[in-house]
Amino acid sequence: LELGKNAGEALVISIKNEILTIQFYESVKEKIASQSKSAKPILQMLDKLIADESLHLKLFYQQLVKMKLTQGVESLKSTLTRYLKLD
């Protein structure tokens, strides 16, 4: 479990994890949609989960913008580069 060395790193790690979670839900949704015609309730639930994760992502990005005003921009750029590499 990655926690980060400071609040900026923790925020960037959270952003990365939100992105990965949304990608996972999207892939599950595609698989279910292609394999079942009666999966509407499950697809609706996945849509709600994706919307929830998207809201988290938006809030984390907003906080990141605020932090850029108070923390060194170079430090946050370095953290973003390290943690946002999606493998």
Short mmCIF file of N, CA, C and O in Angstrom, two decimals:
data_model
loop_
_atom_site.label_atom_id
_atom_site.label_comp_id
_atom_site.label_asym_id
_atom_site.label_seq_id
_atom_site.Cartn_x
_atom_site.Cartn_y
_atom_site.Cartn_z
N LEU A 1 0.85 -1.18 0.00
CA LEU A 1 0.00 0.00 0.00
C LEU A 1 0.89 1.24 0.00
O LEU A 1 1.69 1.44 0.91
N GLU A 2 0.76 2.04 -1.03
CA GLU A 2 1.53 3.27 -1.13
C GLU A 2 0.82 4.38 -0.36
O GLU A 2 -0.37 4.59 -0.52
N LEU A 3 1.57 5.09 0.46
CA LEU A 3 0.98 6.19 1.22
C LEU A 3 1.57 7.54 0.82
O LEU A 3 0.92 8.56 0.96
N GLY A 4 2.79 7.57 0.36
CA GLY A 4 3.45 8.82 0.03
C GLY A 4 4.22 9.36 1.21
O GLY A 4 3.97 9.01 2.36
N LYS A 5 5.19 10.21 0.89
CA LYS A 5 6.05 10.79 1.92
C LYS A 5 5.48 12.09 2.49
O LYS A 5 5.94 12.57 3.51
N ASN A 6 4.51 12.67 1.79
CA ASN A 6 3.91 13.92 2.23
C ASN A 6 2.50 14.02 1.64
O ASN A 6 2.07 13.12 0.91
N ALA A 7 1.82 15.09 1.95
CA ALA A 7 0.43 15.24 1.49
C ALA A 7 0.33 15.28 -0.03
O ALA A 7 -0.59 14.70 -0.62
N GLY A 8 1.29 15.91 -0.68
CA GLY A 8 1.28 15.98 -2.15
C GLY A 8 1.40 14.61 -2.77
O GLY A 8 0.66 14.26 -3.70
N GLU A 9 2.33 13.82 -2.27
CA GLU A 9 2.49 12.47 -2.80
C GLU A 9 1.27 11.61 -2.52
O GLU A 9 0.83 10.86 -3.39
N ALA A 10 0.71 11.73 -1.34
CA ALA A 10 -0.49 10.97 -1.00
C ALA A 10 -1.64 11.33 -1.95
O ALA A 10 -2.39 10.45 -2.40
N LEU A 11 -1.75 12.58 -2.28
CA LEU A 11 -2.80 13.04 -3.18
C LEU A 11 -2.58 12.48 -4.59
O LEU A 11 -3.51 11.99 -5.23
N VAL A 12 -1.35 12.52 -5.06
CA VAL A 12 -1.04 12.01 -6.40
C VAL A 12 -1.28 10.50 -6.46
O VAL A 12 -1.82 9.98 -7.44
N ILE A 13 -0.91 9.80 -5.43
CA ILE A 13 -1.17 8.35 -5.37
C ILE A 13 -2.67 8.09 -5.40
O ILE A 13 -3.15 7.18 -6.09
N SER A 14 -3.43 8.89 -4.69
CA SER A 14 -4.89 8.75 -4.69
C SER A 14 -5.46 9.00 -6.08
O SER A 14 -6.35 8.27 -6.53
N ILE A 15 -4.93 10.00 -6.79
CA ILE A 15 -5.38 10.29 -8.15
C ILE A 15 -5.08 9.09 -9.05
O ILE A 15 -5.94 8.64 -9.81
N LYS A 16 -3.88 8.56 -8.95
CA LYS A 16 -3.51 7.40 -9.76
C LYS A 16 -4.47 6.23 -9.48
O LYS A 16 -4.97 5.59 -10.41
N ASN A 17 -4.76 5.98 -8.22
CA ASN A 17 -5.63 4.88 -7.87
C ASN A 17 -7.07 5.10 -8.33
O ASN A 17 -7.76 4.14 -8.72
N GLU A 18 -7.53 6.32 -8.31
CA GLU A 18 -8.87 6.62 -8.83
C GLU A 18 -8.92 6.34 -10.33
O GLU A 18 -9.88 5.75 -10.83
N ILE A 19 -7.89 6.76 -11.06
CA ILE A 19 -7.84 6.51 -12.50
C ILE A 19 -7.84 5.01 -12.78
O ILE A 19 -8.59 4.54 -13.64
N LEU A 20 -7.02 4.27 -12.05
CA LEU A 20 -6.96 2.82 -12.25
C LEU A 20 -8.30 2.15 -11.91
O LEU A 20 -8.73 1.22 -12.60
N THR A 21 -8.96 2.63 -10.88
CA THR A 21 -10.25 2.07 -10.49
C THR A 21 -11.30 2.33 -11.56
O THR A 21 -12.08 1.43 -11.92
N ILE A 22 -11.33 3.54 -12.09
CA ILE A 22 -12.28 3.86 -13.16
C ILE A 22 -12.01 2.99 -14.38
O ILE A 22 -12.94 2.45 -14.98
N GLN A 23 -10.75 2.82 -14.74
CA GLN A 23 -10.40 1.97 -15.88
C GLN A 23 -10.86 0.53 -15.64
O GLN A 23 -11.37 -0.13 -16.55
N PHE A 24 -10.68 0.05 -14.41
CA PHE A 24 -11.12 -1.31 -14.08
C PHE A 24 -12.63 -1.44 -14.23
O PHE A 24 -13.14 -2.38 -14.85
N TYR A 25 -13.39 -0.50 -13.65
CA TYR A 25 -14.85 -0.56 -13.74
C TYR A 25 -15.30 -0.50 -15.20
O TYR A 25 -16.24 -1.18 -15.59
N GLU A 26 -14.64 0.33 -15.99
CA GLU A 26 -14.99 0.43 -17.41
C GLU A 26 -14.75 -0.90 -18.12
O GLU A 26 -15.57 -1.33 -18.94
N SER A 27 -13.64 -1.58 -17.81
CA SER A 27 -13.35 -2.86 -18.45
C SER A 27 -14.36 -3.93 -18.03
O SER A 27 -14.80 -4.73 -18.85
N VAL A 28 -14.75 -3.92 -16.75
CA VAL A 28 -15.76 -4.86 -16.28
C VAL A 28 -17.09 -4.59 -16.98
O VAL A 28 -17.78 -5.52 -17.42
N LYS A 29 -17.42 -3.33 -17.10
CA LYS A 29 -18.67 -2.94 -17.75
C LYS A 29 -18.70 -3.42 -19.21
O LYS A 29 -19.70 -3.96 -19.67
N GLU A 30 -17.58 -3.25 -19.92
CA GLU A 30 -17.51 -3.70 -21.32
C GLU A 30 -17.68 -5.22 -21.42
O GLU A 30 -18.40 -5.71 -22.29
N LYS A 31 -17.02 -5.94 -20.53
CA LYS A 31 -17.12 -7.40 -20.56
C LYS A 31 -18.55 -7.86 -20.28
O LYS A 31 -19.08 -8.73 -20.96
N ILE A 32 -19.18 -7.27 -19.28
CA ILE A 32 -20.54 -7.67 -18.92
C ILE A 32 -21.50 -7.31 -20.05
O ILE A 32 -22.36 -8.11 -20.42
N ALA A 33 -21.35 -6.12 -20.61
CA ALA A 33 -22.25 -5.67 -21.68
C ALA A 33 -22.14 -6.57 -22.91
O ALA A 33 -23.15 -6.83 -23.59
N SER A 34 -20.94 -7.06 -23.19
CA SER A 34 -20.76 -7.89 -24.38
C SER A 34 -21.21 -9.34 -24.17
O SER A 34 -21.44 -10.06 -25.13
N GLN A 35 -21.37 -9.75 -22.93
CA GLN A 35 -21.70 -11.15 -22.65
C GLN A 35 -23.13 -11.37 -22.18
O GLN A 35 -23.58 -12.51 -22.13
N SER A 36 -23.83 -10.32 -21.81
CA SER A 36 -25.16 -10.52 -21.26
C SER A 36 -26.08 -9.37 -21.66
O SER A 36 -25.72 -8.20 -21.52
N LYS A 37 -27.25 -9.73 -22.12
CA LYS A 37 -28.24 -8.72 -22.49
C LYS A 37 -29.15 -8.36 -21.31
O LYS A 37 -29.87 -7.40 -21.36
N SER A 38 -29.08 -9.12 -20.25
CA SER A 38 -29.96 -8.89 -19.09
C SER A 38 -29.19 -8.33 -17.90
O SER A 38 -29.59 -8.53 -16.76
N ALA A 39 -28.11 -7.64 -18.16
CA ALA A 39 -27.26 -7.14 -17.08
C ALA A 39 -27.47 -5.66 -16.79
O ALA A 39 -26.62 -5.02 -16.18
N LYS A 40 -28.61 -5.14 -17.18
CA LYS A 40 -28.86 -3.70 -17.01
C LYS A 40 -28.65 -3.22 -15.57
O LYS A 40 -28.01 -2.21 -15.35
N PRO A 41 -29.17 -3.92 -14.54
CA PRO A 41 -28.95 -3.45 -13.17
C PRO A 41 -27.46 -3.40 -12.79
O PRO A 41 -27.02 -2.48 -12.10
N ILE A 42 -26.71 -4.38 -13.26
CA ILE A 42 -25.28 -4.40 -12.95
C ILE A 42 -24.57 -3.24 -13.65
O ILE A 42 -23.73 -2.57 -13.06
N LEU A 43 -24.93 -3.00 -14.91
CA LEU A 43 -24.32 -1.90 -15.66
C LEU A 43 -24.68 -0.55 -15.02
O LEU A 43 -23.83 0.35 -14.96
N GLN A 44 -25.90 -0.43 -14.53
CA GLN A 44 -26.30 0.81 -13.84
C GLN A 44 -25.50 1.00 -12.56
O GLN A 44 -25.08 2.13 -12.25
N MET A 45 -25.28 -0.08 -11.84
CA MET A 45 -24.47 0.00 -10.62
C MET A 45 -23.04 0.42 -10.96
O MET A 45 -22.45 1.27 -10.29
N LEU A 46 -22.49 -0.16 -12.01
CA LEU A 46 -21.13 0.21 -12.42
C LEU A 46 -21.07 1.67 -12.85
O LEU A 46 -20.09 2.37 -12.55
N ASP A 47 -22.10 2.15 -13.52
CA ASP A 47 -22.16 3.57 -13.89
C ASP A 47 -22.13 4.46 -12.65
O ASP A 47 -21.46 5.50 -12.64
N LYS A 48 -22.85 4.06 -11.62
CA LYS A 48 -22.86 4.83 -10.37
C LYS A 48 -21.48 4.80 -9.70
O LYS A 48 -21.00 5.82 -9.19
N LEU A 49 -20.83 3.64 -9.71
CA LEU A 49 -19.48 3.53 -9.14
C LEU A 49 -18.50 4.40 -9.91
O LEU A 49 -17.66 5.09 -9.32
N ILE A 50 -18.60 4.38 -11.23
CA ILE A 50 -17.71 5.20 -12.06
C ILE A 50 -17.95 6.68 -11.78
O ILE A 50 -17.00 7.46 -11.67
N ALA A 51 -19.21 7.06 -11.66
CA ALA A 51 -19.52 8.46 -11.36
C ALA A 51 -18.95 8.87 -10.00
O ALA A 51 -18.41 9.97 -9.85
N ASP A 52 -19.05 7.98 -9.03
CA ASP A 52 -18.52 8.25 -7.69
C ASP A 52 -17.00 8.41 -7.74
O ASP A 52 -16.45 9.37 -7.17
N GLU A 53 -16.33 7.50 -8.43
CA GLU A 53 -14.87 7.60 -8.55
C GLU A 53 -14.46 8.84 -9.33
O GLU A 53 -13.46 9.48 -9.01
N SER A 54 -15.25 9.21 -10.33
CA SER A 54 -14.97 10.41 -11.12
C SER A 54 -15.08 11.67 -10.26
O SER A 54 -14.30 12.61 -10.41
N LEU A 55 -16.05 11.67 -9.34
CA LEU A 55 -16.18 12.79 -8.41
C LEU A 55 -14.95 12.87 -7.51
O LEU A 55 -14.40 13.96 -7.30
N HIS A 56 -14.51 11.73 -7.00
CA HIS A 56 -13.30 11.71 -6.17
C HIS A 56 -12.12 12.28 -6.95
O HIS A 56 -11.35 13.10 -6.43
N LEU A 57 -11.99 11.85 -8.20
CA LEU A 57 -10.89 12.31 -9.04
C LEU A 57 -10.94 13.83 -9.22
O LEU A 57 -9.92 14.52 -9.08
N LYS A 58 -12.13 14.35 -9.47
CA LYS A 58 -12.29 15.80 -9.62
C LYS A 58 -11.89 16.54 -8.34
O LYS A 58 -11.17 17.53 -8.39
N LEU A 59 -12.32 16.02 -7.20
CA LEU A 59 -11.99 16.66 -5.92
C LEU A 59 -10.49 16.60 -5.64
O LEU A 59 -9.90 17.57 -5.16
N PHE A 60 -9.87 15.47 -5.95
CA PHE A 60 -8.43 15.34 -5.75
C PHE A 60 -7.67 16.31 -6.65
O PHE A 60 -6.70 16.94 -6.22
N TYR A 61 -8.10 16.43 -7.92
CA TYR A 61 -7.44 17.38 -8.82
C TYR A 61 -7.60 18.81 -8.32
O TYR A 61 -6.66 19.61 -8.38
N GLN A 62 -8.78 19.15 -7.82
CA GLN A 62 -9.00 20.50 -7.28
C GLN A 62 -8.06 20.76 -6.12
O GLN A 62 -7.48 21.85 -6.00
N GLN A 63 -7.89 19.78 -5.26
CA GLN A 63 -6.98 19.93 -4.13
C GLN A 63 -5.54 20.07 -4.60
O GLN A 63 -4.76 20.84 -4.07
N LEU A 64 -5.20 19.31 -5.63
CA LEU A 64 -3.85 19.39 -6.19
C LEU A 64 -3.57 20.80 -6.71
O LEU A 64 -2.48 21.34 -6.49
N VAL A 65 -4.55 21.40 -7.37
CA VAL A 65 -4.39 22.76 -7.87
C VAL A 65 -4.16 23.73 -6.69
O VAL A 65 -3.28 24.58 -6.74
N LYS A 66 -4.91 23.55 -5.62
CA LYS A 66 -4.73 24.40 -4.44
C LYS A 66 -3.34 24.21 -3.84
O LYS A 66 -2.70 25.16 -3.42
N MET A 67 -2.87 22.98 -3.81
CA MET A 67 -1.56 22.69 -3.22
C MET A 67 -0.43 23.28 -4.04
O MET A 67 0.60 23.66 -3.50
N LYS A 68 -0.62 23.38 -5.35
CA LYS A 68 0.41 23.97 -6.19
C LYS A 68 0.67 25.41 -5.79
O LYS A 68 1.75 25.94 -6.00
N LEU A 69 -0.35 26.04 -5.23
CA LEU A 69 -0.20 27.43 -4.83
C LEU A 69 0.63 27.55 -3.55
O LEU A 69 1.21 28.59 -3.29
N THR A 70 0.67 26.47 -2.75
CA THR A 70 1.37 26.56 -1.47
C THR A 70 2.61 25.69 -1.39
O THR A 70 3.45 25.89 -0.54
N GLN A 71 2.72 24.69 -2.26
CA GLN A 71 3.90 23.83 -2.26
C GLN A 71 4.72 24.08 -3.52
O GLN A 71 4.21 24.60 -4.50
N GLY A 72 5.95 23.68 -3.51
CA GLY A 72 6.80 23.85 -4.67
C GLY A 72 6.27 23.11 -5.88
O GLY A 72 5.99 21.93 -5.81
N VAL A 73 6.10 23.83 -6.96
CA VAL A 73 5.57 23.25 -8.18
C VAL A 73 6.48 22.13 -8.68
O VAL A 73 6.01 21.09 -9.12
N GLU A 74 7.78 22.32 -8.60
CA GLU A 74 8.71 21.30 -9.08
C GLU A 74 8.57 20.01 -8.27
O GLU A 74 8.64 18.92 -8.83
N SER A 75 8.36 20.13 -6.99
CA SER A 75 8.17 18.95 -6.16
C SER A 75 6.93 18.18 -6.58
O SER A 75 6.95 16.95 -6.69
N LEU A 76 5.84 18.89 -6.85
CA LEU A 76 4.61 18.22 -7.26
C LEU A 76 4.75 17.64 -8.67
O LEU A 76 4.25 16.56 -8.95
N LYS A 77 5.46 18.34 -9.57
CA LYS A 77 5.68 17.80 -10.92
C LYS A 77 6.46 16.50 -10.84
O LYS A 77 6.16 15.54 -11.53
N SER A 78 7.47 16.48 -9.99
CA SER A 78 8.27 15.28 -9.82
C SER A 78 7.42 14.13 -9.29
O SER A 78 7.51 12.99 -9.75
N THR A 79 6.58 14.43 -8.32
CA THR A 79 5.69 13.42 -7.75
C THR A 79 4.72 12.91 -8.80
O THR A 79 4.49 11.70 -8.92
N LEU A 80 4.14 13.82 -9.58
CA LEU A 80 3.21 13.42 -10.63
C LEU A 80 3.89 12.49 -11.64
O LEU A 80 3.34 11.48 -12.03
N THR A 81 5.09 12.85 -12.02
CA THR A 81 5.83 12.04 -12.98
C THR A 81 6.06 10.63 -12.45
O THR A 81 5.86 9.64 -13.16
N ARG A 82 6.44 10.53 -11.20
CA ARG A 82 6.72 9.21 -10.60
C ARG A 82 5.47 8.37 -10.43
O ARG A 82 5.47 7.18 -10.70
N TYR A 83 4.40 8.96 -9.95
CA TYR A 83 3.24 8.17 -9.54
C TYR A 83 2.15 8.02 -10.58
O TYR A 83 1.30 7.16 -10.44
N LEU A 84 2.12 8.87 -11.59
CA LEU A 84 1.04 8.78 -12.56
C LEU A 84 1.40 7.92 -13.77
O LEU A 84 0.63 7.85 -14.72
N LYS A 85 2.52 7.24 -13.72
CA LYS A 85 2.84 6.30 -14.79
C LYS A 85 1.94 5.10 -14.62
O LYS A 85 2.08 4.32 -13.69
N LEU A 86 0.98 4.99 -15.52
CA LEU A 86 0.01 3.90 -15.43
C LEU A 86 0.53 2.69 -16.20
O LEU A 86 0.72 2.74 -17.39
N ASP A 87 0.79 1.63 -15.47
CA ASP A 87 1.30 0.44 -16.16
C ASP A 87 0.18 -0.49 -16.49
O ASP A 87 -0.85 -0.50 -16.06
#
